[in-house]
Amino acid sequence: MGLLVEGRWTDDKDAPKGIKMTPFNNWVTVDGQPGSTGEGGFVAEKDRYHLYVSYGCPYAHRTLILLKLKGLEDLLSVSVVSPMMLENGWTFDETYPDATVDHLYGFQFLYQVYLKSDPKCTTRVSVPVLWDKKQHKLVSTESADIIRMLNSAFDGLGANTGDFYPKELHTKIDEVNEWVNDTVVTGVYKAGYALTQEGYDLAVGKLFDSLERLEKILENQRYLAGESLSDADIRLWVTLIRFDAVYSIYLKCSKKRILDYPNLHGYLRDIYQHPGIAETTNFNHIKALYFRCGKTLNPSGIVPIGPDMRLDVPHGRNK
C-alpha cells in the first residue's frame, strides 16, 4: 500500500507523520452551487463526468448501484480498476477479467489520475473517484456524497425518477446510516484489523449486536427506512453481500453468517434480485481484492472456495 505525498508515490511506512491530506469533496449539482458537505462549481451535464471504480471495493460498489438504479450509464462514463491492488495501488489492467483501461488518459495507475488533478496533492488514493472531464479535475472521492449526487443531480438530464434519499426520510435515513456505518460497515474492519483480543472482542460484539438489531427491524418492514429502497439500504447491502464470502473468513467475523439470519438473508436476496443490482456484483473481483491482495491477514494469497449464498432463492420480502 502507499499514498501520495506532495506529488510523490510513497510506501505508507515511509510517509511523514502528521501530513495534511488534500481534500476532494466538491459537489456536482443542478446549478453548480455547493452541496451539503463540500464546495460547488460543478454543473450536472451529460458526458461531462467520469467514475473510476472497483468492483471489489464496497464503497465504489455503492456508486455502481446508483449508476444502475438511476439509469445513468449514458450520462457518465466509467473505468474499472483491477482488484489486484499491490505496491502501486489501484491499477488499470484490461487483461484482468472485467477490468478496463483508463478510458480518459491511458494511465497505468489511479494515483496518476490524482496527480493530473493536482500535481502536488497529498492524499491516500482510493475509489470511487468522480472526475470532471471538462476541467480535468477530481470532483470527489467520498462515496456517501457521490451517491447523493447521482441520486438527484442528473434528474433533469434523463435519469430515472427514483429517489433514494427522499426529503421526508432524511432524518430517519441519516440516523440509520450513522450507527450502521459505525458498527457494521466499518465494524467488520475494526474487528478484522484489531491488534488486541480486547479490541477484537469489543468491535465484533458491537457488529453482531447491530446485526441482531437489523434482523429485528427487518422483521416488520421491507427496508431500513420503510417500504421503499433508500441509500441506507445500499450502504448496508454492499457490506452484507461481502459478509459470508469474505468478512466472516478474512476478517474473523465468524460468530454467525448472514445466511443464519432469516430476515437479513431475505433482505440480501431481495436487493440482489432488484433489476440491475446483480450486474454490479462481481465476486471474482471481491474475493481477489481481499484474499489475493491482503497479505497481512492472508500471506498465502489463497482464495477460499464458496460459499453458496443462495442469492437466487425467492425472497418473499414483498409480502
mmCIF file of C-alpha atoms in Angstrom:
data_model
loop_
_atom_site.group_PDB
_atom_site.id
_atom_site.type_symbol
_atom_site.label_atom_id
_atom_site.label_comp_id
_atom_site.label_asym_id
_atom_site.label_seq_id
_atom_site.Cartn_x
_atom_site.Cartn_y
_atom_site.Cartn_z
ATOM 1 C CA MET A 1 0.000 0.000 0.000
ATOM 2 C CA GLY A 2 1.031 3.614 -0.395
ATOM 3 C CA LEU A 3 -0.078 7.186 -0.669
ATOM 4 C CA LEU A 4 0.781 10.382 -2.468
ATOM 5 C CA VAL A 5 2.941 12.840 -0.533
ATOM 6 C CA GLU A 6 3.267 16.196 -2.303
ATOM 7 C CA GLY A 7 3.044 14.541 -5.678
ATOM 8 C CA ARG A 8 5.285 11.543 -4.891
ATOM 9 C CA TRP A 9 4.103 7.950 -4.526
ATOM 10 C CA THR A 10 5.491 6.504 -1.308
ATOM 11 C CA ASP A 11 5.102 3.487 0.921
ATOM 12 C CA ASP A 12 2.831 4.029 3.928
ATOM 13 C CA LYS A 13 5.592 3.351 6.439
ATOM 14 C CA ASP A 14 7.872 5.921 4.799
ATOM 15 C CA ALA A 15 5.302 8.738 4.908
ATOM 16 C CA PRO A 16 5.980 11.608 7.320
ATOM 17 C CA LYS A 17 3.757 11.817 10.374
ATOM 18 C CA GLY A 18 1.039 14.442 10.676
ATOM 19 C CA ILE A 19 0.829 15.335 6.997
ATOM 20 C CA LYS A 20 -2.274 17.238 5.909
ATOM 21 C CA MET A 21 -4.336 15.403 3.322
ATOM 22 C CA THR A 22 -5.639 17.225 0.242
ATOM 23 C CA PRO A 23 -9.459 17.217 0.374
ATOM 24 C CA PHE A 24 -11.529 16.296 -2.668
ATOM 25 C CA ASN A 25 -15.101 16.935 -1.575
ATOM 26 C CA ASN A 26 -16.664 19.074 -4.291
ATOM 27 C CA TRP A 27 -20.253 18.576 -5.454
ATOM 28 C CA VAL A 28 -21.974 18.173 -8.790
ATOM 29 C CA THR A 29 -25.332 19.929 -8.568
ATOM 30 C CA VAL A 30 -28.029 21.042 -10.989
ATOM 31 C CA ASP A 31 -26.873 24.675 -10.867
ATOM 32 C CA GLY A 32 -23.271 24.261 -9.713
ATOM 33 C CA GLN A 33 -23.972 25.539 -6.202
ATOM 34 C CA PRO A 34 -22.249 23.910 -3.195
ATOM 35 C CA GLY A 35 -23.626 20.636 -1.883
ATOM 36 C CA SER A 36 -24.349 19.723 1.718
ATOM 37 C CA THR A 37 -20.757 18.894 2.696
ATOM 38 C CA GLY A 38 -18.472 20.477 0.123
ATOM 39 C CA GLU A 39 -17.758 23.105 -2.482
ATOM 40 C CA GLY A 40 -19.704 23.641 -5.705
ATOM 41 C CA GLY A 41 -18.646 24.805 -9.150
ATOM 42 C CA PHE A 42 -19.591 21.607 -10.971
ATOM 43 C CA VAL A 43 -22.775 21.702 -13.032
ATOM 44 C CA ALA A 44 -24.546 18.463 -13.951
ATOM 45 C CA GLU A 45 -24.131 17.905 -17.706
ATOM 46 C CA LYS A 46 -24.352 14.890 -19.972
ATOM 47 C CA ASP A 47 -20.994 13.198 -20.708
ATOM 48 C CA ARG A 48 -19.052 15.637 -18.537
ATOM 49 C CA TYR A 49 -18.274 13.288 -15.634
ATOM 50 C CA HIS A 50 -16.436 10.000 -15.270
ATOM 51 C CA LEU A 51 -16.381 7.410 -12.493
ATOM 52 C CA TYR A 52 -13.293 5.434 -11.544
ATOM 53 C CA VAL A 53 -14.447 2.367 -9.608
ATOM 54 C CA SER A 54 -13.523 -1.070 -8.336
ATOM 55 C CA TYR A 55 -15.947 -3.993 -8.283
ATOM 56 C CA GLY A 56 -14.120 -5.260 -5.210
ATOM 57 C CA CYS A 57 -14.384 -2.150 -3.022
ATOM 58 C CA PRO A 58 -17.713 -1.809 -1.157
ATOM 59 C CA TYR A 59 -17.550 1.995 -1.242
ATOM 60 C CA ALA A 60 -17.128 2.067 -5.008
ATOM 61 C CA HIS A 61 -19.824 -0.603 -5.312
ATOM 62 C CA ARG A 62 -22.299 1.920 -3.863
ATOM 63 C CA THR A 63 -21.758 4.235 -6.797
ATOM 64 C CA LEU A 64 -22.136 1.460 -9.361
ATOM 65 C CA ILE A 65 -25.500 0.587 -7.835
ATOM 66 C CA LEU A 66 -26.737 4.189 -8.023
ATOM 67 C CA LEU A 67 -25.496 4.403 -11.591
ATOM 68 C CA LYS A 68 -27.700 1.408 -12.442
ATOM 69 C CA LEU A 69 -30.735 2.385 -10.380
ATOM 70 C CA LYS A 70 -30.794 5.894 -11.812
ATOM 71 C CA GLY A 71 -30.079 4.761 -15.374
ATOM 72 C CA LEU A 72 -27.034 6.999 -15.716
ATOM 73 C CA GLU A 73 -24.910 4.792 -17.976
ATOM 74 C CA ASP A 74 -25.457 7.123 -20.948
ATOM 75 C CA LEU A 75 -24.714 10.250 -18.895
ATOM 76 C CA LEU A 76 -21.497 9.234 -17.103
ATOM 77 C CA SER A 77 -18.617 7.087 -18.351
ATOM 78 C CA VAL A 78 -16.798 4.516 -16.196
ATOM 79 C CA SER A 79 -13.346 2.940 -15.842
ATOM 80 C CA VAL A 80 -12.816 -0.158 -13.676
ATOM 81 C CA VAL A 81 -9.517 -0.874 -11.914
ATOM 82 C CA SER A 82 -8.128 -4.363 -11.434
ATOM 83 C CA PRO A 83 -8.743 -5.923 -7.996
ATOM 84 C CA MET A 84 -5.011 -6.632 -7.760
ATOM 85 C CA MET A 85 -4.108 -3.609 -5.637
ATOM 86 C CA LEU A 86 -0.423 -4.159 -4.846
ATOM 87 C CA GLU A 87 2.680 -1.994 -4.443
ATOM 88 C CA ASN A 88 1.477 0.744 -6.806
ATOM 89 C CA GLY A 89 -2.068 0.868 -5.504
ATOM 90 C CA TRP A 90 -5.104 0.671 -7.753
ATOM 91 C CA THR A 91 -4.010 -0.400 -11.229
ATOM 92 C CA PHE A 92 -5.604 -0.394 -14.688
ATOM 93 C CA ASP A 93 -5.172 -3.797 -16.331
ATOM 94 C CA GLU A 94 -7.619 -4.718 -19.067
ATOM 95 C CA THR A 95 -6.183 -8.250 -19.192
ATOM 96 C CA TYR A 96 -7.860 -8.959 -15.844
ATOM 97 C CA PRO A 97 -11.460 -10.130 -16.480
ATOM 98 C CA ASP A 98 -13.981 -7.264 -16.254
ATOM 99 C CA ALA A 99 -11.310 -4.628 -15.554
ATOM 100 C CA THR A 100 -10.663 -1.851 -18.090
ATOM 101 C CA VAL A 101 -8.055 0.603 -19.220
ATOM 102 C CA ASP A 102 -8.146 4.191 -18.039
ATOM 103 C CA HIS A 103 -10.550 5.385 -20.726
ATOM 104 C CA LEU A 104 -9.608 9.055 -20.322
ATOM 105 C CA TYR A 105 -5.827 9.292 -20.194
ATOM 106 C CA GLY A 106 -4.444 5.785 -20.609
ATOM 107 C CA PHE A 107 -2.740 5.920 -17.202
ATOM 108 C CA GLN A 108 -1.458 2.706 -15.652
ATOM 109 C CA PHE A 109 -2.167 3.626 -12.028
ATOM 110 C CA LEU A 110 -5.017 5.503 -10.367
ATOM 111 C CA TYR A 111 -2.633 7.733 -8.441
ATOM 112 C CA GLN A 112 -1.691 9.286 -11.787
ATOM 113 C CA VAL A 113 -5.288 10.471 -12.130
ATOM 114 C CA TYR A 114 -4.951 12.263 -8.787
ATOM 115 C CA LEU A 115 -1.732 13.911 -9.956
ATOM 116 C CA LYS A 116 -3.475 15.018 -13.147
ATOM 117 C CA SER A 117 -5.880 16.985 -10.963
ATOM 118 C CA ASP A 118 -3.285 18.303 -8.504
ATOM 119 C CA PRO A 119 0.416 17.586 -9.177
ATOM 120 C CA LYS A 120 1.319 18.356 -5.548
ATOM 121 C CA CYS A 121 -1.553 16.692 -3.726
ATOM 122 C CA THR A 122 -1.003 14.676 -0.569
ATOM 123 C CA THR A 123 -3.642 12.025 -0.047
ATOM 124 C CA ARG A 124 -4.499 8.363 0.070
ATOM 125 C CA VAL A 125 -5.575 7.046 -3.306
ATOM 126 C CA SER A 126 -8.989 5.452 -3.108
ATOM 127 C CA VAL A 127 -12.045 4.542 -5.132
ATOM 128 C CA PRO A 128 -14.565 5.728 -6.095
ATOM 129 C CA VAL A 129 -13.376 8.829 -7.898
ATOM 130 C CA LEU A 130 -15.798 11.234 -9.544
ATOM 131 C CA TRP A 131 -13.919 13.124 -12.265
ATOM 132 C CA ASP A 132 -14.744 16.225 -14.308
ATOM 133 C CA LYS A 133 -13.690 15.644 -17.936
ATOM 134 C CA LYS A 134 -14.207 19.293 -18.874
ATOM 135 C CA GLN A 135 -11.894 20.827 -16.257
ATOM 136 C CA HIS A 136 -9.691 17.720 -15.860
ATOM 137 C CA LYS A 137 -10.258 17.863 -12.113
ATOM 138 C CA LEU A 138 -11.128 15.431 -9.378
ATOM 139 C CA VAL A 139 -14.569 16.295 -8.005
ATOM 140 C CA SER A 140 -14.948 13.908 -5.064
ATOM 141 C CA THR A 141 -13.635 10.723 -3.507
ATOM 142 C CA GLU A 142 -16.355 10.451 -0.853
ATOM 143 C CA SER A 143 -18.746 7.658 -1.790
ATOM 144 C CA ALA A 144 -21.522 8.826 0.551
ATOM 145 C CA ASP A 145 -21.536 12.203 -1.207
ATOM 146 C CA ILE A 146 -21.196 10.751 -4.703
ATOM 147 C CA ILE A 147 -24.261 8.543 -4.340
ATOM 148 C CA ARG A 148 -26.261 11.588 -3.225
ATOM 149 C CA MET A 149 -25.083 13.459 -6.324
ATOM 150 C CA LEU A 150 -26.018 10.559 -8.589
ATOM 151 C CA ASN A 151 -29.388 10.336 -6.864
ATOM 152 C CA SER A 152 -30.560 13.821 -7.816
ATOM 153 C CA ALA A 153 -28.136 16.000 -9.798
ATOM 154 C CA PHE A 154 -28.868 14.408 -13.180
ATOM 155 C CA ASP A 155 -32.651 14.102 -12.874
ATOM 156 C CA GLY A 156 -33.239 16.841 -15.438
ATOM 157 C CA LEU A 157 -30.972 15.136 -17.982
ATOM 158 C CA GLY A 158 -32.885 11.887 -18.389
ATOM 159 C CA ALA A 159 -32.084 9.959 -15.201
ATOM 160 C CA ASN A 160 -34.666 7.573 -13.786
ATOM 161 C CA THR A 161 -37.206 9.148 -11.444
ATOM 162 C CA GLY A 162 -36.466 7.038 -8.352
ATOM 163 C CA ASP A 163 -35.414 8.977 -5.242
ATOM 164 C CA PHE A 164 -33.259 7.050 -2.790
ATOM 165 C CA TYR A 165 -32.915 9.954 -0.347
ATOM 166 C CA PRO A 166 -36.419 11.454 -0.190
ATOM 167 C CA LYS A 167 -36.738 14.640 1.839
ATOM 168 C CA GLU A 168 -39.339 13.238 4.222
ATOM 169 C CA LEU A 169 -36.970 10.419 5.203
ATOM 170 C CA HIS A 170 -33.731 12.423 5.572
ATOM 171 C CA THR A 171 -33.678 12.230 9.375
ATOM 172 C CA LYS A 172 -34.517 8.543 9.517
ATOM 173 C CA ILE A 173 -32.012 7.585 6.811
ATOM 174 C CA ASP A 174 -29.251 9.668 8.393
ATOM 175 C CA GLU A 175 -29.859 8.130 11.822
ATOM 176 C CA VAL A 176 -29.695 4.585 10.437
ATOM 177 C CA ASN A 177 -26.589 5.364 8.400
ATOM 178 C CA GLU A 178 -24.780 6.716 11.466
ATOM 179 C CA TRP A 179 -24.985 3.609 13.643
ATOM 180 C CA VAL A 180 -24.797 1.118 10.775
ATOM 181 C CA ASN A 181 -21.653 2.794 9.459
ATOM 182 C CA ASP A 182 -20.003 2.833 12.884
ATOM 183 C CA THR A 183 -20.766 -0.747 13.904
ATOM 184 C CA VAL A 184 -21.300 -2.725 10.689
ATOM 185 C CA VAL A 185 -19.803 -1.039 7.605
ATOM 186 C CA THR A 186 -16.579 -0.075 9.375
ATOM 187 C CA GLY A 187 -17.188 -2.540 12.207
ATOM 188 C CA VAL A 188 -16.028 -5.515 10.138
ATOM 189 C CA TYR A 189 -12.671 -3.785 9.631
ATOM 190 C CA LYS A 190 -12.386 -2.736 13.281
ATOM 191 C CA ALA A 191 -12.756 -6.402 14.186
ATOM 192 C CA GLY A 192 -10.556 -7.850 11.461
ATOM 193 C CA TYR A 193 -7.664 -5.457 11.938
ATOM 194 C CA ALA A 194 -7.797 -5.276 15.742
ATOM 195 C CA LEU A 195 -4.356 -5.587 17.320
ATOM 196 C CA THR A 196 -5.529 -6.951 20.668
ATOM 197 C CA GLN A 197 -8.045 -9.555 21.806
ATOM 198 C CA GLU A 198 -9.873 -6.851 23.758
ATOM 199 C CA GLY A 199 -10.141 -4.622 20.692
ATOM 200 C CA TYR A 200 -11.406 -7.503 18.590
ATOM 201 C CA ASP A 201 -13.941 -8.593 21.205
ATOM 202 C CA LEU A 202 -15.313 -5.056 21.508
ATOM 203 C CA ALA A 203 -15.646 -4.500 17.756
ATOM 204 C CA VAL A 204 -17.058 -7.909 16.904
ATOM 205 C CA GLY A 205 -19.505 -7.652 19.808
ATOM 206 C CA LYS A 206 -20.873 -4.340 18.517
ATOM 207 C CA LEU A 207 -21.019 -5.766 14.997
ATOM 208 C CA PHE A 208 -23.188 -8.732 15.905
ATOM 209 C CA ASP A 209 -25.329 -6.677 18.280
ATOM 210 C CA SER A 210 -26.121 -4.433 15.310
ATOM 211 C CA LEU A 211 -26.837 -7.383 13.024
ATOM 212 C CA GLU A 212 -29.345 -8.623 15.600
ATOM 213 C CA ARG A 213 -30.860 -5.138 15.729
ATOM 214 C CA LEU A 214 -31.140 -5.080 11.935
ATOM 215 C CA GLU A 215 -32.721 -8.524 11.956
ATOM 216 C CA LYS A 216 -35.471 -7.229 14.260
ATOM 217 C CA ILE A 217 -36.047 -4.069 12.204
ATOM 218 C CA LEU A 218 -36.419 -6.106 9.017
ATOM 219 C CA GLU A 219 -38.927 -8.419 10.654
ATOM 220 C CA ASN A 220 -41.578 -5.699 10.396
ATOM 221 C CA GLN A 221 -40.605 -3.692 7.328
ATOM 222 C CA ARG A 222 -39.135 -4.472 3.951
ATOM 223 C CA TYR A 223 -36.299 -1.926 4.008
ATOM 224 C CA LEU A 224 -34.413 0.062 6.637
ATOM 225 C CA ALA A 225 -36.388 3.293 6.222
ATOM 226 C CA GLY A 226 -39.746 1.675 5.476
ATOM 227 C CA GLU A 227 -41.234 0.110 2.384
ATOM 228 C CA SER A 228 -39.011 1.724 -0.253
ATOM 229 C CA LEU A 229 -35.348 1.183 -1.080
ATOM 230 C CA SER A 230 -33.122 4.027 0.167
ATOM 231 C CA ASP A 231 -29.436 4.855 0.234
ATOM 232 C CA ALA A 232 -29.338 3.424 3.777
ATOM 233 C CA ASP A 233 -30.090 0.022 2.255
ATOM 234 C CA ILE A 234 -27.456 0.422 -0.441
ATOM 235 C CA ARG A 235 -24.788 1.419 2.070
ATOM 236 C CA LEU A 236 -25.545 -1.588 4.270
ATOM 237 C CA TRP A 237 -26.101 -4.054 1.444
ATOM 238 C CA VAL A 238 -22.611 -3.744 -0.077
ATOM 239 C CA THR A 239 -21.258 -4.910 3.296
ATOM 240 C CA LEU A 240 -23.785 -7.729 3.674
ATOM 241 C CA ILE A 241 -23.068 -9.117 0.188
ATOM 242 C CA ARG A 242 -19.384 -9.468 1.171
ATOM 243 C CA PHE A 243 -20.021 -10.810 4.646
ATOM 244 C CA ASP A 244 -20.306 -14.583 4.214
ATOM 245 C CA ALA A 245 -17.852 -14.756 1.299
ATOM 246 C CA VAL A 246 -15.126 -12.529 2.784
ATOM 247 C CA TYR A 247 -15.633 -10.865 6.155
ATOM 248 C CA SER A 248 -16.658 -13.977 8.090
ATOM 249 C CA ILE A 249 -13.409 -15.628 6.963
ATOM 250 C CA TYR A 250 -10.839 -12.945 6.209
ATOM 251 C CA LEU A 251 -11.835 -10.511 8.980
ATOM 252 C CA LYS A 252 -12.729 -13.172 11.586
ATOM 253 C CA CYS A 253 -16.372 -12.051 11.801
ATOM 254 C CA SER A 254 -17.439 -15.655 12.189
ATOM 255 C CA LYS A 255 -19.963 -15.779 15.029
ATOM 256 C CA LYS A 256 -22.828 -16.095 12.536
ATOM 257 C CA ARG A 257 -23.333 -15.802 8.791
ATOM 258 C CA ILE A 258 -25.905 -13.604 7.062
ATOM 259 C CA LEU A 259 -27.343 -16.914 5.886
ATOM 260 C CA ASP A 260 -28.193 -17.617 9.551
ATOM 261 C CA TYR A 261 -30.452 -14.542 9.858
ATOM 262 C CA PRO A 262 -33.810 -15.198 8.128
ATOM 263 C CA ASN A 263 -34.770 -11.545 7.675
ATOM 264 C CA LEU A 264 -31.306 -10.266 6.782
ATOM 265 C CA HIS A 265 -30.775 -13.080 4.314
ATOM 266 C CA GLY A 266 -34.165 -12.447 2.687
ATOM 267 C CA TYR A 267 -33.310 -8.740 2.547
ATOM 268 C CA LEU A 268 -29.935 -9.559 0.981
ATOM 269 C CA ARG A 269 -31.658 -11.628 -1.732
ATOM 270 C CA ASP A 270 -34.384 -9.035 -2.228
ATOM 271 C CA ILE A 271 -31.908 -6.306 -3.143
ATOM 272 C CA TYR A 272 -29.654 -8.652 -5.138
ATOM 273 C CA GLN A 273 -32.644 -9.617 -7.282
ATOM 274 C CA HIS A 274 -33.620 -5.970 -7.860
ATOM 275 C CA PRO A 275 -33.124 -5.133 -11.573
ATOM 276 C CA GLY A 276 -29.526 -4.148 -12.266
ATOM 277 C CA ILE A 277 -28.025 -4.929 -8.847
ATOM 278 C CA ALA A 278 -26.636 -8.389 -9.650
ATOM 279 C CA GLU A 279 -24.818 -6.859 -12.647
ATOM 280 C CA THR A 280 -22.796 -4.669 -10.274
ATOM 281 C CA THR A 281 -21.774 -7.614 -8.070
ATOM 282 C CA ASN A 282 -18.551 -9.329 -9.118
ATOM 283 C CA PHE A 283 -17.399 -11.982 -6.648
ATOM 284 C CA ASN A 284 -14.226 -12.663 -8.636
ATOM 285 C CA HIS A 285 -13.078 -9.083 -8.008
ATOM 286 C CA ILE A 286 -14.395 -9.013 -4.423
ATOM 287 C CA LYS A 287 -12.560 -12.164 -3.320
ATOM 288 C CA ALA A 288 -9.383 -11.319 -5.251
ATOM 289 C CA LEU A 289 -9.150 -7.884 -3.628
ATOM 290 C CA TYR A 290 -9.240 -9.268 -0.093
ATOM 291 C CA PHE A 291 -7.706 -12.723 -0.301
ATOM 292 C CA ARG A 292 -5.075 -12.219 -3.021
ATOM 293 C CA CYS A 293 -4.013 -8.687 -2.067
ATOM 294 C CA GLY A 294 -4.474 -8.690 1.695
ATOM 295 C CA LYS A 295 -1.107 -10.230 2.506
ATOM 296 C CA THR A 296 -1.147 -9.031 6.125
ATOM 297 C CA LEU A 297 -4.031 -11.321 7.062
ATOM 298 C CA ASN A 298 -3.679 -13.882 4.260
ATOM 299 C CA PRO A 299 0.009 -14.126 3.283
ATOM 300 C CA SER A 300 -0.541 -17.229 1.148
ATOM 301 C CA GLY A 301 -2.973 -15.414 -1.146
ATOM 302 C CA ILE A 302 -5.186 -18.497 -1.288
ATOM 303 C CA VAL A 303 -8.799 -17.723 -2.226
ATOM 304 C CA PRO A 304 -11.243 -19.974 -0.323
ATOM 305 C CA ILE A 305 -13.963 -21.818 -2.175
ATOM 306 C CA GLY A 306 -17.631 -20.845 -1.814
ATOM 307 C CA PRO A 307 -19.831 -20.256 -0.006
ATOM 308 C CA ASP A 308 -23.175 -20.920 -1.678
ATOM 309 C CA MET A 309 -25.067 -17.795 -0.616
ATOM 310 C CA ARG A 310 -28.361 -18.868 -2.267
ATOM 311 C CA LEU A 311 -28.904 -15.432 -3.725
ATOM 312 C CA ASP A 312 -31.358 -16.584 -6.382
ATOM 313 C CA VAL A 313 -33.793 -18.211 -3.949
ATOM 314 C CA PRO A 314 -37.128 -16.302 -3.914
ATOM 315 C CA HIS A 315 -37.008 -13.735 -1.115
ATOM 316 C CA GLY A 316 -40.683 -13.190 -0.311
ATOM 317 C CA ARG A 317 -39.959 -9.752 1.148
ATOM 318 C CA ASN A 318 -42.741 -8.110 -0.855
ATOM 319 C CA LYS A 319 -45.268 -9.899 1.398
#
